Coordinates of C-alpha atoms and ligand atoms in Angstrom, one line a residue:
M1 CA 0.0 0.0 0.0
N2 CA 1.2 3.5 -0.7
P3 CA 1.8 5.5 2.5
S4 CA 0.4 8.6 0.9
P5 CA -2.0 9.3 -2.0
P6 CA -0.6 8.8 -5.5
D7 CA 0.0 11.7 -7.8
V8 CA -1.9 10.0 -10.6
A9 CA -4.6 7.4 -10.8
V10 CA -4.9 5.8 -14.3
V11 CA -8.3 4.2 -14.9
G12 CA -8.0 1.2 -17.2
A13 CA -5.1 -1.1 -17.8
G14 CA -5.3 -1.7 -21.5
V15 CA -2.4 -0.9 -23.7
V16 CA -3.1 2.8 -23.4
G17 CA -3.3 2.9 -19.5
L18 CA -0.3 0.5 -19.2
M19 CA 1.9 2.7 -21.4
V20 CA 0.7 5.9 -19.8
A21 CA 1.3 4.5 -16.2
D22 CA 4.7 3.1 -17.1
T23 CA 5.8 6.4 -18.7
L24 CA 4.6 8.6 -15.8
A25 CA 6.2 6.3 -13.2
R26 CA 9.5 6.3 -15.0
E27 CA 9.4 10.1 -15.0
G28 CA 9.0 10.0 -11.2
A29 CA 5.3 10.2 -10.6
R30 CA 3.6 8.0 -8.0
V31 CA 1.0 6.1 -10.0
T32 CA -1.9 3.8 -9.2
L33 CA -3.3 1.9 -12.1
V34 CA -6.8 0.5 -11.6
D35 CA -8.6 -2.1 -13.7
R36 CA -11.8 -3.9 -13.0
G37 CA -10.5 -7.0 -14.7
R38 CA -7.0 -8.2 -15.6
P39 CA -4.6 -5.9 -17.3
G40 CA -4.7 -6.0 -21.1
R41 CA -7.8 -8.2 -21.3
G42 CA -10.1 -5.6 -23.0
A43 CA -9.7 -4.6 -26.7
T44 CA -6.0 -4.9 -26.3
W45 CA -6.3 -8.7 -26.0
A46 CA -8.5 -8.9 -29.1
A47 CA -6.3 -6.7 -31.3
G48 CA -4.5 -7.9 -34.4
G49 CA -1.4 -5.9 -33.5
M50 CA -0.9 -4.2 -36.9
L51 CA 1.2 -1.0 -36.8
A52 CA 0.0 0.5 -40.0
P53 CA -0.4 4.3 -40.2
L54 CA -0.6 4.5 -44.0
G55 CA -2.9 1.5 -44.2
E56 CA -5.3 3.2 -41.8
A57 CA -5.2 7.0 -42.5
P58 CA -7.9 8.2 -45.0
G59 CA -5.5 10.9 -46.2
P60 CA -2.8 13.3 -45.0
G61 CA -3.5 15.2 -41.8
P62 CA -3.0 15.1 -38.0
F63 CA -4.1 11.5 -37.6
L64 CA -1.5 10.3 -40.1
A65 CA 1.2 12.5 -38.5
F66 CA 0.3 11.2 -35.1
A67 CA 0.3 7.6 -36.2
L68 CA 3.6 7.9 -38.0
E69 CA 5.2 9.4 -34.9
S70 CA 3.9 6.5 -32.8
L71 CA 5.2 3.9 -35.3
G72 CA 8.6 5.6 -34.9
L73 CA 8.4 5.0 -31.2
W74 CA 7.5 1.3 -31.4
E75 CA 10.9 -0.3 -32.0
G76 CA 12.2 1.5 -28.9
W77 CA 9.3 0.3 -26.8
A78 CA 9.8 -3.3 -28.0
E79 CA 13.5 -3.1 -27.2
Q80 CA 13.2 -1.5 -23.7
L81 CA 10.4 -4.0 -22.8
R82 CA 12.8 -6.8 -23.8
Q83 CA 15.6 -5.3 -21.7
R84 CA 13.4 -4.6 -18.7
T85 CA 11.2 -7.7 -18.6
G86 CA 13.0 -10.3 -20.8
S87 CA 9.9 -10.5 -23.0
D88 CA 9.8 -10.5 -26.8
V89 CA 6.6 -8.7 -27.7
G90 CA 6.7 -9.9 -31.3
Y91 CA 7.6 -6.6 -32.9
V92 CA 8.6 -7.2 -36.5
R93 CA 9.0 -4.5 -39.2
C94 CA 7.3 -6.9 -41.7
G95 CA 5.7 -4.4 -44.1
K96 CA 2.0 -4.4 -45.3
L97 CA 0.6 -5.2 -48.7
R98 CA -2.9 -4.0 -49.6
V99 CA -4.2 -5.7 -52.7
A100 CA -7.1 -5.3 -55.2
R101 CA -8.3 -7.0 -58.4
D102 CA -7.1 -5.1 -61.6
D103 CA -10.7 -4.0 -62.4
D104 CA -11.3 -2.8 -58.9
A105 CA -8.0 -1.0 -58.2
H106 CA -9.2 2.6 -58.6
D107 CA -9.3 3.5 -54.8
L108 CA -6.0 1.7 -54.1
R109 CA -4.3 3.6 -57.0
A110 CA -5.6 6.9 -55.7
R111 CA -4.3 6.0 -52.2
A112 CA -0.9 5.1 -53.7
R113 CA -0.9 8.5 -55.5
W114 CA -1.4 10.7 -52.5
Q115 CA 1.0 8.7 -50.4
R116 CA 3.7 9.0 -53.0
E117 CA 3.0 12.7 -53.4
E118 CA 3.4 13.2 -49.7
G119 CA 6.8 11.6 -49.9
H120 CA 6.0 8.3 -48.1
D121 CA 8.0 5.1 -48.8
V122 CA 5.4 3.1 -50.8
A123 CA 5.6 0.9 -53.8
W124 CA 2.9 0.3 -56.5
L125 CA 2.9 -3.2 -57.8
E126 CA 1.0 -4.7 -60.8
G127 CA 0.5 -8.2 -62.2
A128 CA 3.0 -10.8 -61.1
G129 CA 4.9 -8.0 -59.3
V130 CA 2.3 -8.4 -56.5
R131 CA 3.6 -11.9 -55.9
T132 CA 7.2 -10.9 -55.7
V133 CA 6.3 -9.5 -52.2
E134 CA 3.9 -12.3 -51.2
A135 CA 4.2 -15.5 -53.3
A136 CA 1.2 -17.1 -51.6
L137 CA -1.4 -14.6 -52.9
A138 CA -3.9 -15.8 -55.5
P139 CA -3.2 -14.7 -59.1
E140 CA -6.4 -12.7 -59.3
W141 CA -4.8 -9.9 -57.1
G142 CA -3.3 -7.9 -59.9
A143 CA -2.7 -4.6 -58.0
G144 CA -0.9 -4.0 -54.8
L145 CA 0.3 -1.1 -52.6
H146 CA 3.3 -2.1 -50.5
L147 CA 4.1 -0.2 -47.3
P148 CA 7.6 -1.6 -46.3
D149 CA 7.9 0.4 -43.0
H150 CA 4.8 -1.1 -41.4
A151 CA 5.1 -3.5 -38.6
R152 CA 3.3 -5.8 -36.2
V153 CA 3.4 -6.7 -32.6
D154 CA 1.7 -9.5 -30.7
P155 CA -0.8 -8.0 -28.3
R156 CA -1.0 -11.2 -26.2
R157 CA 2.7 -11.0 -25.5
L158 CA 2.6 -7.2 -25.2
A159 CA 0.0 -7.1 -22.4
P160 CA 1.9 -9.3 -19.9
A161 CA 5.2 -7.6 -20.8
L162 CA 3.7 -4.2 -20.1
E163 CA 2.1 -5.4 -16.8
A164 CA 5.6 -6.7 -15.7
A165 CA 7.1 -3.4 -16.7
V166 CA 4.7 -1.2 -14.8
R167 CA 5.1 -3.3 -11.7
A168 CA 8.9 -3.0 -12.0
S169 CA 8.5 0.8 -12.4
G170 CA 6.8 0.9 -9.0
V171 CA 3.2 1.4 -10.2
D172 CA 0.6 0.3 -7.7
V173 CA -1.5 -2.1 -9.9
R174 CA -5.0 -2.7 -8.6
T175 CA -6.8 -5.5 -10.5
G176 CA -10.5 -6.5 -10.1
V177 CA -11.2 -3.0 -8.9
E178 CA -13.9 -1.0 -10.7
V179 CA -14.0 2.8 -10.8
R180 CA -17.5 4.2 -10.6
S181 CA -17.0 7.9 -10.7
L182 CA -14.6 10.9 -10.5
V183 CA -14.4 12.6 -7.1
R184 CA -14.3 16.4 -7.6
S185 CA -14.0 19.5 -5.5
E186 CA -15.3 22.6 -7.2
D187 CA -13.4 22.7 -10.5
A188 CA -10.7 20.1 -9.8
V189 CA -10.5 16.3 -9.6
T190 CA -9.4 14.9 -6.3
G191 CA -9.6 11.2 -7.1
V192 CA -11.9 8.3 -8.1
E193 CA -14.6 6.5 -6.2
L194 CA -14.7 2.7 -6.5
A195 CA -17.6 0.3 -6.9
D196 CA -17.1 -0.9 -3.3
G197 CA -17.6 2.6 -2.0
K198 CA -13.9 3.2 -1.2
S199 CA -11.9 5.9 -3.0
I200 CA -8.4 6.6 -4.3
E201 CA -7.2 10.1 -3.9
A202 CA -5.1 11.6 -6.7
D203 CA -4.1 15.0 -8.0
T204 CA -4.6 13.8 -11.5
V205 CA -6.9 11.1 -13.1
V206 CA -6.1 9.7 -16.5
L207 CA -9.2 8.2 -18.1
A208 CA -8.0 5.2 -20.2
A209 CA -10.9 2.8 -19.8
G210 CA -11.3 2.1 -23.6
A211 CA -14.9 1.6 -24.8
W212 CA -16.2 2.0 -21.3
S213 CA -14.6 5.4 -20.6
G214 CA -18.0 7.2 -21.1
G215 CA -19.6 5.2 -18.3
I216 CA -17.6 6.7 -15.5
S217 CA -19.8 9.2 -13.6
G218 CA -18.9 12.7 -12.8
L219 CA -17.2 13.5 -16.2
P220 CA -17.6 17.2 -17.1
R221 CA -18.8 16.4 -20.6
R222 CA -20.7 13.6 -22.4
L223 CA -18.3 11.4 -24.3
P224 CA -20.0 10.1 -27.5
L225 CA -17.9 6.9 -27.4
R226 CA -19.4 3.7 -29.0
P227 CA -18.0 0.2 -28.8
I228 CA -17.4 -1.1 -32.3
K229 CA -17.2 -4.9 -32.2
G230 CA -14.5 -6.7 -34.1
Q231 CA -14.6 -10.5 -34.6
M232 CA -11.5 -12.4 -35.5
L233 CA -10.1 -15.9 -35.8
S234 CA -6.8 -17.6 -36.0
L235 CA -5.7 -20.5 -38.2
A236 CA -3.0 -23.0 -37.3
L237 CA -0.3 -23.4 -39.9
D238 CA 2.4 -26.0 -40.6
R239 CA 4.8 -23.2 -41.6
P240 CA 4.7 -19.5 -42.1
I241 CA 2.8 -18.6 -45.4
L242 CA 3.3 -14.8 -45.5
G243 CA 6.2 -12.6 -44.8
G244 CA 4.2 -9.5 -43.8
L245 CA 0.7 -8.1 -43.3
V246 CA -1.8 -8.5 -46.1
A247 CA -5.1 -6.7 -46.6
G248 CA -7.8 -7.1 -49.2
P249 CA -11.5 -7.0 -49.6
G250 CA -13.3 -8.4 -46.6
A251 CA -10.2 -9.5 -44.6
Y252 CA -6.7 -8.7 -43.4
L253 CA -4.1 -11.3 -42.5
I254 CA -1.5 -11.1 -39.8
P255 CA 1.2 -13.7 -39.3
R256 CA 1.8 -14.5 -35.7
E257 CA 4.3 -16.9 -34.0
D258 CA 2.8 -18.9 -31.2
P259 CA 4.5 -21.4 -28.9
D260 CA 2.4 -24.2 -30.5
G261 CA 3.5 -23.1 -34.0
P262 CA 2.8 -20.4 -36.6
L263 CA -0.7 -18.9 -36.8
M264 CA -2.5 -16.7 -39.3
V265 CA -4.8 -14.2 -37.6
V266 CA -7.7 -13.1 -39.8
G267 CA -9.7 -10.0 -39.1
A268 CA -12.0 -8.3 -38.6
T269 CA -15.6 -7.3 -38.6
M270 CA -16.8 -3.8 -37.7
E271 CA -20.1 -3.9 -35.9
D272 CA -22.1 -1.3 -34.0
A273 CA -23.6 -3.9 -31.6
G274 CA -23.3 -2.4 -28.1
F275 CA -21.2 -4.1 -25.5
D276 CA -21.8 -7.7 -26.8
T277 CA -18.6 -9.7 -27.5
A278 CA -20.2 -12.9 -28.8
T279 CA -18.8 -14.3 -32.1
D280 CA -21.2 -15.7 -34.8
G281 CA -20.7 -18.4 -37.4
S282 CA -21.6 -16.4 -40.4
S283 CA -19.2 -13.5 -39.6
I284 CA -16.4 -16.0 -38.9
D285 CA -17.2 -17.9 -42.2
G286 CA -17.2 -14.6 -44.1
L287 CA -13.8 -13.7 -42.8
R288 CA -12.5 -17.2 -43.5
S289 CA -13.6 -17.2 -47.1
A290 CA -12.2 -13.7 -47.7
A291 CA -8.9 -14.9 -46.3
E292 CA -8.9 -18.0 -48.5
A293 CA -9.7 -15.8 -51.6
L294 CA -6.5 -13.8 -50.7
V295 CA -4.3 -16.8 -49.9
P296 CA -5.6 -20.2 -51.2
A297 CA -3.2 -22.1 -49.0
L298 CA -5.3 -21.1 -46.0
A299 CA -8.2 -23.4 -47.2
G300 CA -8.6 -26.3 -44.8
R301 CA -6.3 -25.0 -42.2
P302 CA -7.7 -25.8 -38.7
E303 CA -9.2 -23.0 -36.7
R304 CA -7.3 -22.3 -33.5
E305 CA -9.5 -19.7 -31.9
R306 CA -12.2 -17.2 -32.6
W307 CA -12.9 -14.1 -30.5
A308 CA -14.3 -10.6 -30.4
G309 CA -13.4 -7.3 -28.8
L310 CA -14.7 -3.7 -28.6
R311 CA -12.9 -0.8 -30.2
P312 CA -13.5 2.5 -28.4
A313 CA -14.8 4.8 -31.2
L314 CA -15.7 8.5 -31.3
P315 CA -17.9 9.9 -34.1
D316 CA -15.0 11.5 -35.9
G317 CA -12.9 8.4 -35.7
L318 CA -10.1 10.4 -33.9
P319 CA -8.8 9.6 -30.4
L320 CA -9.5 11.8 -27.4
I321 CA -6.2 12.8 -25.7
G322 CA -5.4 15.7 -23.4
P323 CA -6.4 17.6 -20.4
D324 CA -10.0 18.7 -19.8
P325 CA -10.1 22.5 -20.3
E326 CA -12.7 23.0 -17.5
L327 CA -11.8 20.4 -14.9
D328 CA -8.3 20.5 -13.4
G329 CA -6.6 17.2 -13.0
L330 CA -8.6 15.2 -15.6
V331 CA -6.7 13.9 -18.6
Y332 CA -8.2 11.8 -21.4
A333 CA -6.5 9.0 -23.1
T334 CA -9.2 7.1 -24.9
G335 CA -11.1 6.7 -28.2
H336 CA -8.3 5.0 -30.1
H337 CA -10.8 2.9 -32.2
R338 CA -8.9 0.7 -34.7
N339 CA -5.4 1.9 -33.8
G340 CA -4.9 1.8 -30.0
I341 CA -1.9 -0.6 -30.2
L342 CA -0.3 1.6 -32.8
L343 CA -1.1 4.9 -31.0
A344 CA -0.3 3.9 -27.4
P345 CA 3.4 5.0 -27.4
V346 CA 2.6 8.6 -28.7
T347 CA -0.4 8.8 -26.5
A348 CA 1.7 8.0 -23.4
R349 CA 4.2 10.7 -24.5
V350 CA 1.4 13.4 -25.0
V351 CA -0.2 12.5 -21.6
A352 CA 3.2 12.8 -19.9
G353 CA 3.7 16.1 -21.6
A354 CA 0.4 17.4 -20.4
L355 CA 1.2 16.4 -16.8
S356 CA 4.6 18.0 -16.9
G357 CA 3.0 21.4 -17.4
G358 CA 4.7 22.2 -20.7
P359 CA 2.9 23.9 -23.6
P360 CA 0.5 21.6 -25.4
D361 CA 1.7 20.4 -28.8
S362 CA -0.5 22.3 -31.3
R363 CA -0.1 19.5 -33.9
W364 CA -2.4 17.3 -31.8
A365 CA -5.1 19.9 -31.0
A366 CA -7.6 18.0 -33.1
F367 CA -7.6 15.2 -30.5
G368 CA -8.6 17.4 -27.5
P369 CA -11.8 17.3 -25.5
A370 CA -13.0 20.7 -26.5
R371 CA -14.7 19.1 -29.5
F372 CA -17.2 17.5 -27.2
P373 CA -18.7 20.6 -25.4
Ligands
FAD401 C1 -10.8 -7.1 -33.4 C2 -9.9 -5.9 -33.2 C3 -8.7 -5.8 -33.9 C4 -7.9 -4.7 -33.7 N1 -6.7 -4.6 -34.4 C5 -5.8 -3.6 -34.1 C6 -4.6 -3.5 -34.8 O1 -4.3 -4.4 -35.6 N2 -3.8 -2.5 -34.5 C7 -4.1 -1.5 -33.6 O2 -3.3 -0.6 -33.4 N3 -5.3 -1.6 -32.9 C8 -6.2 -2.6 -33.2 N4 -7.4 -2.7 -32.5 C9 -7.7 -1.5 -31.6 C10 -7.1 -1.7 -30.3 O3 -7.3 -3.0 -29.8 C11 -7.7 -0.7 -29.3 O4 -7.8 0.6 -29.9 C12 -6.9 -0.6 -28.0 O5 -6.7 -1.9 -27.5 C13 -7.6 0.3 -27.0 O6 -6.8 0.2 -25.8 P1 -7.4 0.8 -24.5 O7 -6.3 0.6 -23.5 O8 -7.9 2.2 -24.7 O9 -8.7 -0.1 -24.2 P2 -8.8 -1.6 -23.6 O10 -7.7 -2.5 -24.1 O11 -10.2 -2.0 -23.9 O12 -8.6 -1.4 -22.1 C14 -9.5 -0.7 -21.3 C15 -9.4 -1.3 -19.9 O13 -10.2 -0.5 -19.0 C16 -10.8 -1.4 -18.1 N5 -12.0 -0.7 -17.5 C17 -13.1 -0.4 -18.2 N6 -14.0 0.3 -17.3 C18 -13.4 0.3 -16.1 C19 -13.8 0.8 -14.9 N7 -15.0 1.4 -14.7 N8 -12.9 0.7 -13.8 C20 -11.7 0.1 -14.0 N9 -11.3 -0.4 -15.2 C21 -12.1 -0.3 -16.2 C22 -11.1 -2.6 -18.8 O14 -11.2 -3.7 -17.9 C23 -9.9 -2.7 -19.8 O15 -8.9 -3.5 -19.3 C24 -8.2 -3.7 -32.7 C25 -9.4 -3.9 -32.0 C26 -10.2 -5.0 -32.2 C27 -11.4 -5.1 -31.3

């Protein structure tokens, strides 16, 4: 137990809360990290682990700049987690290939054009050129956009590594503890109240409860967060089939190394279905047949697992990061939707910057809470 109240209480121990807590603790703050379940078992556990800024951004702008900055931080995070915890989190700079059929390549071609014009390292491939990157693709995929800097990480290795890291940094990790509301005095936060009626005092509260962040009482504004369900499955392989990430109509494919052998992770649906995390046969079948259309060698591979998770989504698709302008001591770190694994390192940096009292980075003003008055 801490002898005196922590400086910071972080609500939610997904990838975002874990990286925020670790960063703040290493900068000298006394941090309590609270999760109502086990760390990293929310959306973080369900994620594919693609680190793919150019694959995700609709065009140039703050989101792409933010995502590229975070991608640049990932290798350092993977390395320091290895040094501090002995864990390999499965970070590989494996590249990503997005494919289309020749007669349906208009959007992909337009994407290649703006990405090249913006100076990004991308390659446009046609015909058999597509299979020089991934030989296992079916011949019908005659157009491809290759993003060689993109990477992957294994969220199921990442979550325990981050938990070990935060504990080693001296963070007080409270699991199985639900936060019910903020505790406020006039215009400042003084801590959080728990479901068992107890409370944790803190000068600062970081809200990192993923899709559930809007359910905490006492917030000074209504957060229009929605859970967007994603179903996925994994297939057991005899040997690796792909070198990198592949995306095409209806599915993306992520190679993953498991202690029991290589896997292909296949994702993912996007469903506005409340907080339900059930999988259903027709969605899984749809993902499976889209995956087999991309890579015929996946046909007949045994299913290892199917699962679903909830992406924390805001209406504009952007994350919500930064201090509340009206309530002192409340900092948001949520709404990362499809890209929380990718964006967690830069989010942790921005939150640490906000707490250090320095001037806010104007490049990220679009992610602030003032957009939800
Ligand atoms: C199918 C799928 C595939 C995805 N693929 C990718 C990908 O390839 N790349 C990528 O970058 N992102 C991906 N994502 C998105 C990514 O998983 C999320 O953006 C990210 O995990 C969000 O992290 P988080 O820490 O905000 O939330 P979470 O991981 O959901 O963590 C929130 C935590 O808060 C806790 N909590 C909630 N309420 C309370 C409370 N009241 N009190 C205490 N604790 C509470 C929960 O128990 C949970 O542990 C994917 C998501 C899904 C669902």
